[in-house]
PDB file of C-alpha atoms in Angstrom:
ATOM      1  CA  MET A  23      -9.021 -51.364  -1.067  1.00 38.00           C
ATOM      2  CA  VAL A  24     -12.396 -52.705  -2.212  1.00 42.00           C
ATOM      3  CA  ARG A  25     -14.268 -50.677  -4.810  1.00 46.00           C
ATOM      4  CA  VAL A  26     -17.560 -51.685  -6.417  1.00 44.00           C
ATOM      5  CA  TYR A  27     -18.662 -50.974  -9.978  1.00 41.00           C
ATOM      6  CA  TYR A  28     -22.072 -49.217 -10.069  1.00 44.00           C
ATOM      7  CA  GLY A  29     -23.248 -49.151 -13.672  1.00 44.00           C
ATOM      8  CA  ASP A  30     -20.891 -46.526 -15.080  1.00 44.00           C
ATOM      9  CA  HIS A  31     -18.404 -45.793 -12.303  1.00 46.00           C
ATOM     10  CA  PHE A  32     -16.527 -47.255  -9.337  1.00 45.00           C
ATOM     11  CA  GLU A  33     -17.395 -46.170  -5.820  1.00 48.00           C
ATOM     12  CA  HIS A  34     -16.522 -47.144  -2.291  1.00 48.00           C
ATOM     13  CA  PRO A  35     -19.165 -49.547  -0.881  1.00 45.00           C
ATOM     14  CA  SER A  36     -19.901 -47.170   2.001  1.00 45.00           C
ATOM     15  CA  THR A  37     -21.672 -44.828  -0.421  1.00 46.00           C
ATOM     16  CA  HIS A  38     -24.473 -47.369  -0.705  1.00 46.00           C
ATOM     17  CA  GLU A  39     -24.184 -49.145   2.629  1.00 50.00           C
ATOM     18  CA  HIS A  40     -24.045 -48.013   6.251  1.00 62.00           C
ATOM     19  CA  LEU A  41     -21.409 -45.344   6.863  1.00 62.00           C
ATOM     20  CA  THR A  42     -18.709 -45.730   9.453  1.00 68.00           C
ATOM     21  CA  THR A  43     -18.514 -43.189  12.285  1.00 68.00           C
ATOM     22  CA  PRO A  44     -15.700 -41.109  10.642  1.00 69.00           C
ATOM     23  CA  GLU A  45     -17.602 -41.094   7.354  1.00 71.00           C
ATOM     24  CA  THR A  46     -20.799 -39.978   9.078  1.00 77.00           C
ATOM     25  CA  VAL A  47     -18.957 -37.145  10.848  1.00 78.00           C
ATOM     26  CA  ALA A  48     -17.342 -36.036   7.575  1.00 76.00           C
ATOM     27  CA  LYS A  49     -20.660 -36.097   5.756  1.00 82.00           C
ATOM     28  CA  PHE A  50     -22.611 -34.064   8.299  1.00 84.00           C
ATOM     29  CA  LEU A  51     -19.746 -31.611   8.811  1.00 85.00           C
ATOM     30  CA  ASN A  52     -19.836 -30.884   5.085  1.00 84.00           C
ATOM     31  CA  LEU A  53     -23.616 -30.521   5.150  1.00 88.00           C
ATOM     32  CA  PHE A  54     -23.338 -28.100   8.082  1.00 89.00           C
ATOM     33  CA  LEU A  55     -20.664 -25.979   6.356  1.00 88.00           C
ATOM     34  CA  SER A  56     -22.674 -25.917   3.124  1.00 89.00           C
ATOM     35  CA  PHE A  57     -25.731 -24.793   5.097  1.00 91.00           C
ATOM     36  CA  LEU A  58     -23.712 -21.983   6.696  1.00 90.00           C
ATOM     37  CA  LEU A  59     -22.555 -20.900   3.239  1.00 90.00           C
ATOM     38  CA  ILE A  60     -26.147 -20.882   1.965  1.00 92.00           C
ATOM     39  CA  ILE A  61     -26.993 -18.465   4.782  1.00 91.00           C
ATOM     40  CA  GLY A  62     -23.804 -16.509   4.005  1.00 88.00           C
ATOM     41  CA  GLY A  63     -24.758 -16.233   0.335  1.00 90.00           C
ATOM     42  CA  ILE A  64     -28.197 -14.895   1.222  1.00 91.00           C
ATOM     43  CA  GLY A  65     -26.551 -12.445   3.635  1.00 87.00           C
ATOM     44  CA  CYS A  66     -24.072 -11.203   0.991  1.00 86.00           C
ATOM     45  CA  ALA A  67     -26.828 -10.582  -1.551  1.00 89.00           C
ATOM     46  CA  ALA A  68     -29.022  -8.857   1.054  1.00 89.00           C
ATOM     47  CA  VAL A  69     -26.212  -6.545   2.223  1.00 84.00           C
ATOM     48  CA  GLY A  70     -25.301  -5.738  -1.385  1.00 83.00           C
ATOM     49  CA  ILE A  71     -28.905  -4.817  -2.167  1.00 86.00           C
ATOM     50  CA  TRP A  72     -29.104  -2.699   1.012  1.00 82.00           C
ATOM     51  CA  ILE A  73     -25.899  -0.777   0.193  1.00 77.00           C
ATOM     52  CA  ALA A  74     -26.990  -0.238  -3.424  1.00 77.00           C
ATOM     53  CA  SER A  75     -30.441   1.016  -2.387  1.00 77.00           C
ATOM     54  CA  SER A  76     -28.902   3.351   0.215  1.00 72.00           C
ATOM     55  CA  ALA A  77     -26.406   4.713  -2.318  1.00 68.00           C
ATOM     56  CA  ASN A  78     -29.245   5.264  -4.802  1.00 66.00           C
ATOM     57  CA  GLU A  79     -30.189   8.358  -2.794  1.00 63.00           C
ATOM     58  CA  TYR A  80     -26.906   9.904  -3.926  1.00 67.00           C
ATOM     59  CA  ASN A  81     -26.966   8.659  -7.515  1.00 64.00           C
ATOM     60  CA  TYR A  82     -26.556  12.177  -8.924  1.00 64.00           C
ATOM     61  CA  PHE A  83     -23.137  12.289  -7.245  1.00 64.00           C
ATOM     62  CA  ILE A  84     -22.078   8.773  -8.145  1.00 64.00           C
ATOM     63  CA  GLU A  85     -21.147   7.499 -11.584  1.00 58.00           C
ATOM     64  CA  SER A  86     -22.907   4.236 -12.481  1.00 53.00           C
ATOM     65  CA  ASN A  87     -19.695   2.190 -12.170  1.00 54.00           C
ATOM     66  CA  GLY A  88     -19.260   3.515  -8.631  1.00 54.00           C
ATOM     67  CA  LEU A  89     -21.675   0.807  -7.506  1.00 61.00           C
ATOM     68  CA  THR A  90     -19.632  -1.995  -9.098  1.00 67.00           C
ATOM     69  CA  PRO A  91     -18.409  -3.406  -5.731  1.00 70.00           C
ATOM     70  CA  THR A  92     -22.003  -3.732  -4.449  1.00 76.00           C
ATOM     71  CA  ILE A  93     -23.108  -5.381  -7.696  1.00 80.00           C
ATOM     72  CA  LEU A  94     -20.219  -7.823  -7.340  1.00 79.00           C
ATOM     73  CA  LEU A  95     -21.296  -8.543  -3.760  1.00 81.00           C
ATOM     74  CA  ILE A  96     -24.846  -9.353  -4.904  1.00 88.00           C
ATOM     75  CA  ALA A  97     -23.561 -11.613  -7.708  1.00 88.00           C
ATOM     76  CA  TYR A  98     -21.142 -13.258  -5.276  1.00 87.00           C
ATOM     77  CA  GLY A  99     -23.962 -13.955  -2.815  1.00 89.00           C
ATOM     78  CA  VAL A 100     -26.113 -15.533  -5.524  1.00 92.00           C
ATOM     79  CA  ALA A 101     -23.195 -17.706  -6.696  1.00 91.00           C
ATOM     80  CA  ILE A 102     -22.420 -18.855  -3.137  1.00 91.00           C
ATOM     81  CA  PHE A 103     -26.071 -19.696  -2.544  1.00 92.00           C
ATOM     82  CA  PHE A 104     -26.289 -21.724  -5.766  1.00 93.00           C
ATOM     83  CA  PHE A 105     -23.043 -23.700  -5.406  1.00 91.00           C
ATOM     84  CA  SER A 106     -23.605 -24.369  -1.697  1.00 90.00           C
ATOM     85  CA  SER A 107     -27.128 -25.645  -2.373  1.00 91.00           C
ATOM     86  CA  VAL A 108     -25.776 -28.005  -5.029  1.00 90.00           C
ATOM     87  CA  ALA A 109     -22.980 -29.041  -2.630  1.00 88.00           C
ATOM     88  CA  CYS A 110     -25.598 -30.018  -0.031  1.00 88.00           C
ATOM     89  CA  CYS A 111     -27.382 -32.211  -2.555  1.00 87.00           C
ATOM     90  CA  ALA A 112     -24.121 -33.750  -3.794  1.00 86.00           C
ATOM     91  CA  THR A 113     -22.999 -34.521  -0.232  1.00 84.00           C
ATOM     92  CA  ALA A 114     -26.341 -36.039   0.750  1.00 83.00           C
ATOM     93  CA  ARG A 115     -26.528 -38.152  -2.438  1.00 82.00           C
ATOM     94  CA  HIS A 116     -22.865 -39.248  -2.235  1.00 82.00           C
ATOM     95  CA  SER A 117     -22.209 -37.988  -5.770  1.00 81.00           C
ATOM     96  CA  GLY A 118     -18.448 -38.027  -6.290  1.00 80.00           C
ATOM     97  CA  PHE A 119     -18.724 -36.476  -9.755  1.00 85.00           C
ATOM     98  CA  LEU A 120     -20.921 -33.585  -8.668  1.00 85.00           C
ATOM     99  CA  LEU A 121     -18.731 -32.928  -5.637  1.00 84.00           C
ATOM    100  CA  GLY A 122     -15.724 -32.733  -7.965  1.00 86.00           C
ATOM    101  CA  VAL A 123     -17.505 -30.149 -10.111  1.00 88.00           C
ATOM    102  CA  ILE A 124     -18.426 -28.096  -7.031  1.00 88.00           C
ATOM    103  CA  VAL A 125     -14.887 -28.231  -5.624  1.00 87.00           C
ATOM    104  CA  VAL A 126     -13.476 -26.858  -8.907  1.00 89.00           C
ATOM    105  CA  SER A 127     -16.237 -24.227  -9.147  1.00 89.00           C
ATOM    106  CA  MET A 128     -15.729 -23.108  -5.553  1.00 88.00           C
ATOM    107  CA  PHE A 129     -11.973 -22.887  -6.087  1.00 89.00           C
ATOM    108  CA  LEU A 130     -12.487 -20.622  -9.109  1.00 90.00           C
ATOM    109  CA  LEU A 131     -14.980 -18.557  -7.102  1.00 87.00           C
ATOM    110  CA  ILE A 132     -12.421 -18.125  -4.314  1.00 87.00           C
ATOM    111  CA  CYS A 133      -9.897 -16.835  -6.874  1.00 87.00           C
ATOM    112  CA  GLY A 134     -12.566 -14.422  -8.132  1.00 83.00           C
ATOM    113  CA  GLU A 135     -13.197 -13.181  -4.595  1.00 80.00           C
ATOM    114  CA  VAL A 136      -9.527 -12.357  -4.064  1.00 82.00           C
ATOM    115  CA  ILE A 137      -9.509 -10.441  -7.346  1.00 82.00           C
ATOM    116  CA  GLY A 138     -12.749  -8.668  -6.364  1.00 75.00           C
ATOM    117  CA  ILE A 139     -11.388  -7.500  -3.001  1.00 75.00           C
ATOM    118  CA  THR A 140      -8.219  -6.253  -4.698  1.00 78.00           C
ATOM    119  CA  TYR A 141     -10.313  -4.386  -7.279  1.00 74.00           C
ATOM    120  CA  ALA A 142     -12.504  -2.791  -4.611  1.00 69.00           C
ATOM    121  CA  TYR A 143      -9.492  -1.294  -2.853  1.00 72.00           C
ATOM    122  CA  SER A 144      -7.652  -0.278  -6.038  1.00 74.00           C
ATOM    123  CA  TYR A 145     -10.794   1.515  -7.293  1.00 71.00           C
ATOM    124  CA  GLU A 146     -10.860   3.790  -4.239  1.00 71.00           C
ATOM    125  CA  GLU A 147      -8.949   6.767  -5.705  1.00 75.00           C
ATOM    126  CA  THR A 148     -10.680   6.527  -9.089  1.00 76.00           C
ATOM    127  CA  PHE A 149     -14.070   6.547  -7.372  1.00 76.00           C
ATOM    128  CA  LYS A 150     -13.146   9.649  -5.371  1.00 78.00           C
ATOM    129  CA  ASN A 151     -11.946  11.538  -8.469  1.00 81.00           C
ATOM    130  CA  GLU A 152     -15.047  10.605 -10.501  1.00 79.00           C
ATOM    131  CA  THR A 153     -17.347  11.664  -7.661  1.00 81.00           C
ATOM    132  CA  THR A 154     -15.497  14.985  -7.275  1.00 83.00           C
ATOM    133  CA  ASP A 155     -15.864  15.717 -10.997  1.00 83.00           C
ATOM    134  CA  ARG A 156     -19.566  14.859 -10.884  1.00 82.00           C
ATOM    135  CA  ALA A 157     -20.194  17.029  -7.816  1.00 84.00           C
ATOM    136  CA  THR A 158     -18.284  19.952  -9.370  1.00 84.00           C
ATOM    137  CA  GLU A 159     -20.501  19.816 -12.453  1.00 82.00           C
ATOM    138  CA  LEU A 160     -23.621  19.837 -10.289  1.00 81.00           C
ATOM    139  CA  ILE A 161     -22.580  22.722  -8.055  1.00 85.00           C
ATOM    140  CA  LYS A 162     -22.050  24.910 -11.113  1.00 83.00           C
ATOM    141  CA  SER A 163     -25.797  24.876 -11.781  1.00 79.00           C
ATOM    142  CA  TYR A 164     -26.999  25.102  -8.171  1.00 79.00           C
ATOM    143  CA  SER A 165     -30.133  27.332  -7.918  1.00 71.00           C
ATOM    144  CA  ARG A 166     -30.775  26.941 -11.660  1.00 68.00           C
ATOM    145  CA  ARG A 167     -34.290  25.484 -11.723  1.00 63.00           C
ATOM    146  CA  ASP A 168     -34.425  24.809 -15.465  1.00 58.00           C
ATOM    147  CA  PHE A 169     -31.420  22.483 -15.366  1.00 52.00           C
ATOM    148  CA  GLN A 170     -32.152  18.942 -16.528  1.00 49.00           C
ATOM    149  CA  GLU A 171     -30.896  17.487 -13.257  1.00 53.00           C
ATOM    150  CA  ASN A 172     -32.220  19.469 -10.329  1.00 70.00           C
ATOM    151  CA  SER A 173     -28.857  20.072  -8.684  1.00 71.00           C
ATOM    152  CA  THR A 174     -30.393  22.385  -6.078  1.00 82.00           C
ATOM    153  CA  ASP A 175     -32.525  19.640  -4.537  1.00 81.00           C
ATOM    154  CA  VAL A 176     -29.695  17.109  -4.912  1.00 79.00           C
ATOM    155  CA  PHE A 177     -27.177  19.284  -3.100  1.00 83.00           C
ATOM    156  CA  ASP A 178     -29.626  20.311  -0.398  1.00 87.00           C
ATOM    157  CA  LYS A 179     -30.499  16.693   0.358  1.00 85.00           C
ATOM    158  CA  ILE A 180     -26.879  15.514   0.452  1.00 86.00           C
ATOM    159  CA  GLN A 181     -25.718  18.447   2.585  1.00 88.00           C
ATOM    160  CA  ARG A 182     -28.469  17.786   5.122  1.00 89.00           C
ATOM    161  CA  ASP A 183     -28.148  13.999   5.147  1.00 87.00           C
ATOM    162  CA  LEU A 184     -24.347  13.829   5.296  1.00 88.00           C
ATOM    163  CA  GLU A 185     -23.915  17.017   7.357  1.00 90.00           C
ATOM    164  CA  CYS A 186     -21.531  18.495   4.809  1.00 90.00           C
ATOM    165  CA  CYS A 187     -21.129  21.620   2.693  1.00 90.00           C
ATOM    166  CA  GLY A 188     -19.835  22.189  -0.838  1.00 88.00           C
ATOM    167  CA  VAL A 189     -17.760  19.753  -2.871  1.00 88.00           C
ATOM    168  CA  SER A 190     -14.337  19.131  -1.354  1.00 87.00           C
ATOM    169  CA  ASP A 191     -13.288  22.291   0.497  1.00 86.00           C
ATOM    170  CA  GLY A 192     -16.386  22.900   2.588  1.00 88.00           C
ATOM    171  CA  PRO A 193     -18.260  26.263   2.716  1.00 87.00           C
ATOM    172  CA  SER A 194     -15.545  28.036   0.699  1.00 85.00           C
ATOM    173  CA  ASP A 195     -16.779  26.144  -2.385  1.00 89.00           C
ATOM    174  CA  TRP A 196     -19.800  28.465  -2.367  1.00 87.00           C
ATOM    175  CA  THR A 197     -17.784  31.665  -2.676  1.00 86.00           C
ATOM    176  CA  ARG A 198     -14.731  33.009  -4.484  1.00 81.00           C
ATOM    177  CA  LYS A 199     -11.307  31.561  -3.727  1.00 75.00           C
ATOM    178  CA  SER A 200      -8.373  33.765  -2.828  1.00 69.00           C
ATOM    179  CA  ASP A 201      -7.298  33.762  -6.486  1.00 70.00           C
ATOM    180  CA  GLY A 202     -10.731  34.980  -7.589  1.00 70.00           C
ATOM    181  CA  SER A 203     -11.865  31.642  -9.044  1.00 75.00           C
ATOM    182  CA  TYR A 204     -15.119  29.929  -8.095  1.00 78.00           C
ATOM    183  CA  ILE A 205     -17.071  26.791  -8.994  1.00 83.00           C
ATOM    184  CA  ALA A 206     -20.622  27.706  -7.867  1.00 82.00           C
ATOM    185  CA  VAL A 207     -21.135  29.624 -11.122  1.00 80.00           C
ATOM    186  CA  TRP A 208     -24.914  30.058 -11.173  1.00 78.00           C
ATOM    187  CA  TRP A 209     -25.102  30.643  -7.416  1.00 82.00           C
ATOM    188  CA  ILE A 210     -22.620  33.540  -7.535  1.00 79.00           C
ATOM    189  CA  GLU A 211     -23.179  35.079 -10.968  1.00 75.00           C
ATOM    190  CA  ARG A 212     -26.963  34.792 -11.300  1.00 70.00           C
ATOM    191  CA  GLY A 213     -28.039  34.462  -7.691  1.00 67.00           C
ATOM    192  CA  ASN A 214     -25.872  37.287  -6.317  1.00 73.00           C
ATOM    193  CA  HIS A 215     -24.784  35.137  -3.359  1.00 78.00           C
ATOM    194  CA  GLU A 216     -21.190  36.339  -3.266  1.00 78.00           C
ATOM    195  CA  ASN A 217     -20.588  35.497   0.425  1.00 82.00           C
ATOM    196  CA  ASP A 218     -23.553  33.247   1.105  1.00 86.00           C
ATOM    197  CA  ALA A 219     -23.894  29.507   1.584  1.00 87.00           C
ATOM    198  CA  PRO A 220     -27.120  27.524   1.067  1.00 88.00           C
ATOM    199  CA  ASP A 221     -29.242  27.077   4.183  1.00 90.00           C
ATOM    200  CA  SER A 222     -28.756  23.320   3.834  1.00 90.00           C
ATOM    201  CA  CYS A 223     -25.119  23.859   4.872  1.00 91.00           C
ATOM    202  CA  CYS A 224     -26.190  25.156   8.275  1.00 91.00           C
ATOM    203  CA  VAL A 225     -25.795  23.088  11.420  1.00 90.00           C
ATOM    204  CA  LYS A 226     -29.157  24.520  12.500  1.00 87.00           C
ATOM    205  CA  ASN A 227     -31.145  24.609   9.296  1.00 77.00           C
ATOM    206  CA  VAL A 228     -33.338  27.710   9.452  1.00 82.00           C
ATOM    207  CA  THR A 229     -34.306  30.099   6.668  1.00 85.00           C
ATOM    208  CA  GLY A 230     -31.563  32.589   5.914  1.00 85.00           C
ATOM    209  CA  CYS A 231     -28.985  30.921   8.165  1.00 87.00           C
ATOM    210  CA  GLY A 232     -26.428  30.751   5.329  1.00 84.00           C
ATOM    211  CA  LEU A 233     -26.463  34.450   4.415  1.00 84.00           C
ATOM    212  CA  GLY A 234     -23.005  36.006   4.726  1.00 84.00           C
ATOM    213  CA  THR A 235     -21.507  32.853   6.258  1.00 79.00           C
ATOM    214  CA  ALA A 236     -19.611  31.252   3.351  1.00 77.00           C
ATOM    215  CA  ASN A 237     -16.254  32.215   4.849  1.00 76.00           C
ATOM    216  CA  SER A 238     -17.317  31.617   8.431  1.00 75.00           C
ATOM    217  CA  THR A 239     -15.626  29.082  10.690  1.00 74.00           C
ATOM    218  CA  ASN A 240     -17.634  29.804  13.842  1.00 77.00           C
ATOM    219  CA  GLY A 241     -19.595  26.559  13.741  1.00 80.00           C
ATOM    220  CA  THR A 242     -22.608  27.909  11.869  1.00 84.00           C
ATOM    221  CA  LEU A 243     -21.932  25.704   8.827  1.00 90.00           C
ATOM    222  CA  TRP A 244     -20.806  22.130   8.351  1.00 90.00           C
ATOM    223  CA  GLN A 245     -17.108  22.336   7.489  1.00 90.00           C
ATOM    224  CA  LYS A 246     -16.548  19.013   5.709  1.00 91.00           C
ATOM    225  CA  GLY A 247     -17.014  18.869   1.939  1.00 90.00           C
ATOM    226  CA  CYS A 248     -19.670  16.496   0.627  1.00 88.00           C
ATOM    227  CA  VAL A 249     -17.284  14.364  -1.452  1.00 87.00           C
ATOM    228  CA  PRO A 250     -15.130  13.478   1.609  1.00 89.00           C
ATOM    229  CA  ALA A 251     -18.336  12.916   3.608  1.00 88.00           C
ATOM    230  CA  LEU A 252     -19.771  10.626   0.915  1.00 84.00           C
ATOM    231  CA  PHE A 253     -16.407   8.880   0.619  1.00 82.00           C
ATOM    232  CA  ASP A 254     -16.403   8.264   4.391  1.00 84.00           C
ATOM    233  CA  TRP A 255     -19.928   6.836   4.124  1.00 81.00           C
ATOM    234  CA  PHE A 256     -18.826   4.457   1.375  1.00 77.00           C
ATOM    235  CA  GLY A 257     -15.740   3.576   3.397  1.00 77.00           C
ATOM    236  CA  ASP A 258     -17.983   2.392   6.228  1.00 79.00           C
ATOM    237  CA  GLN A 259     -19.961   0.260   3.777  1.00 75.00           C
ATOM    238  CA  MET A 260     -16.721  -1.108   2.328  1.00 75.00           C
ATOM    239  CA  VAL A 261     -15.694  -2.338   5.795  1.00 80.00           C
ATOM    240  CA  ILE A 262     -18.957  -4.303   5.941  1.00 78.00           C
ATOM    241  CA  PHE A 263     -18.379  -5.529   2.384  1.00 75.00           C
ATOM    242  CA  VAL A 264     -14.871  -6.832   3.076  1.00 78.00           C
ATOM    243  CA  ALA A 265     -15.760  -8.311   6.493  1.00 83.00           C
ATOM    244  CA  ILE A 266     -18.608 -10.372   5.035  1.00 82.00           C
ATOM    245  CA  VAL A 267     -16.548 -11.551   2.067  1.00 80.00           C
ATOM    246  CA  VAL A 268     -13.604 -12.570   4.288  1.00 84.00           C
ATOM    247  CA  ILE A 269     -15.856 -14.528   6.687  1.00 87.00           C
ATOM    248  CA  VAL A 270     -17.565 -16.349   3.840  1.00 86.00           C
ATOM    249  CA  LEU A 271     -14.202 -16.870   2.132  1.00 86.00           C
ATOM    250  CA  VAL A 272     -12.805 -18.662   5.203  1.00 89.00           C
ATOM    251  CA  LEU A 273     -15.908 -20.865   5.368  1.00 88.00           C
ATOM    252  CA  GLN A 274     -15.528 -21.597   1.658  1.00 88.00           C
ATOM    253  CA  ILE A 275     -11.916 -22.688   1.991  1.00 89.00           C
ATOM    254  CA  ILE A 276     -12.794 -25.021   4.875  1.00 89.00           C
ATOM    255  CA  ASN A 277     -15.797 -26.356   2.972  1.00 86.00           C
ATOM    256  CA  VAL A 278     -13.824 -26.941  -0.228  1.00 87.00           C
ATOM    257  CA  CYS A 279     -11.228 -28.940   1.729  1.00 86.00           C
ATOM    258  CA  GLY A 280     -14.020 -30.897   3.424  1.00 84.00           C
ATOM    259  CA  MET A 281     -15.799 -31.632   0.141  1.00 84.00           C
ATOM    260  CA  TYR A 282     -12.543 -32.752  -1.450  1.00 83.00           C
ATOM    261  CA  LEU A 283     -11.907 -35.215   1.402  1.00 81.00           C
ATOM    262  CA  TRP A 284     -15.539 -36.387   1.347  1.00 79.00           C
ATOM    263  CA  ARG A 285     -15.280 -36.998  -2.386  1.00 80.00           C
ATOM    264  CA  ARG A 286     -12.124 -39.094  -1.834  1.00 79.00           C
ATOM    265  CA  CYS A 287     -14.029 -41.008   0.818  1.00 76.00           C
ATOM    266  CA  ILE A 288     -16.857 -41.701  -1.638  1.00 75.00           C
ATOM    267  CA  VAL A 289     -14.615 -42.690  -4.536  1.00 73.00           C
ATOM    268  CA  HIS A 290     -11.695 -44.347  -2.745  1.00 69.00           C
ATOM    269  CA  GLY A 291     -12.830 -44.866   0.844  1.00 59.00           C
ATOM    270  CA  PHE A 292     -11.081 -43.699   4.012  1.00 52.00           C
TER     271      PHE A 292
END
């Protein structure tokens, strides 16, 4: 097989002369896949930013590391955009060296994606426990206006937005349990709301609708706790997260194989 020395390296003559039909197809297929990945990278970063900004409304409930999967998605999108842009240039310029660097980088990125997806699913139970602990701390000071974090406004907003009530057990979180224990400390002890739920728990939110309804199951109050409701919301976002990553991952694998073959074509010829 003929190879020509170009200054500091050997290359197949077709990298500097007219390409054959198979070489042309291989080149433009790689350019097309790299272009799709550039769009995919932008999409990943955009979705990550959207999920993070939406979750910011509930940041009093969520520990800072609860947004780690969305941060990873944004970083992943930026990395895909960068490497795919470089891959386009390397393919167009017939740079065997640069294509080799991109193939290795993309392979390492693919390994990172698999680890990231595994982490996202393994973090599920930890995230739920941390959110429950955070919500329990906030409900203790509900109706206490001098508290450093205005838990009253936080809980009211979440209960209205997510159509939920309390922490994990629904309306019963706002009153005493059967064993006499309770978590809404300020609400019960200082507010004298022994059997009341906040109006924001009501299906029809009108003033005074929660009075005497904390133990009611007649449809006046939302019955799902806010932690399960928030967890369901994040679960829906996680489906989007995984779907996007898997689609881009498949494109990456195909593109890496294509770039590897194109590099062999450049360096060694078909």
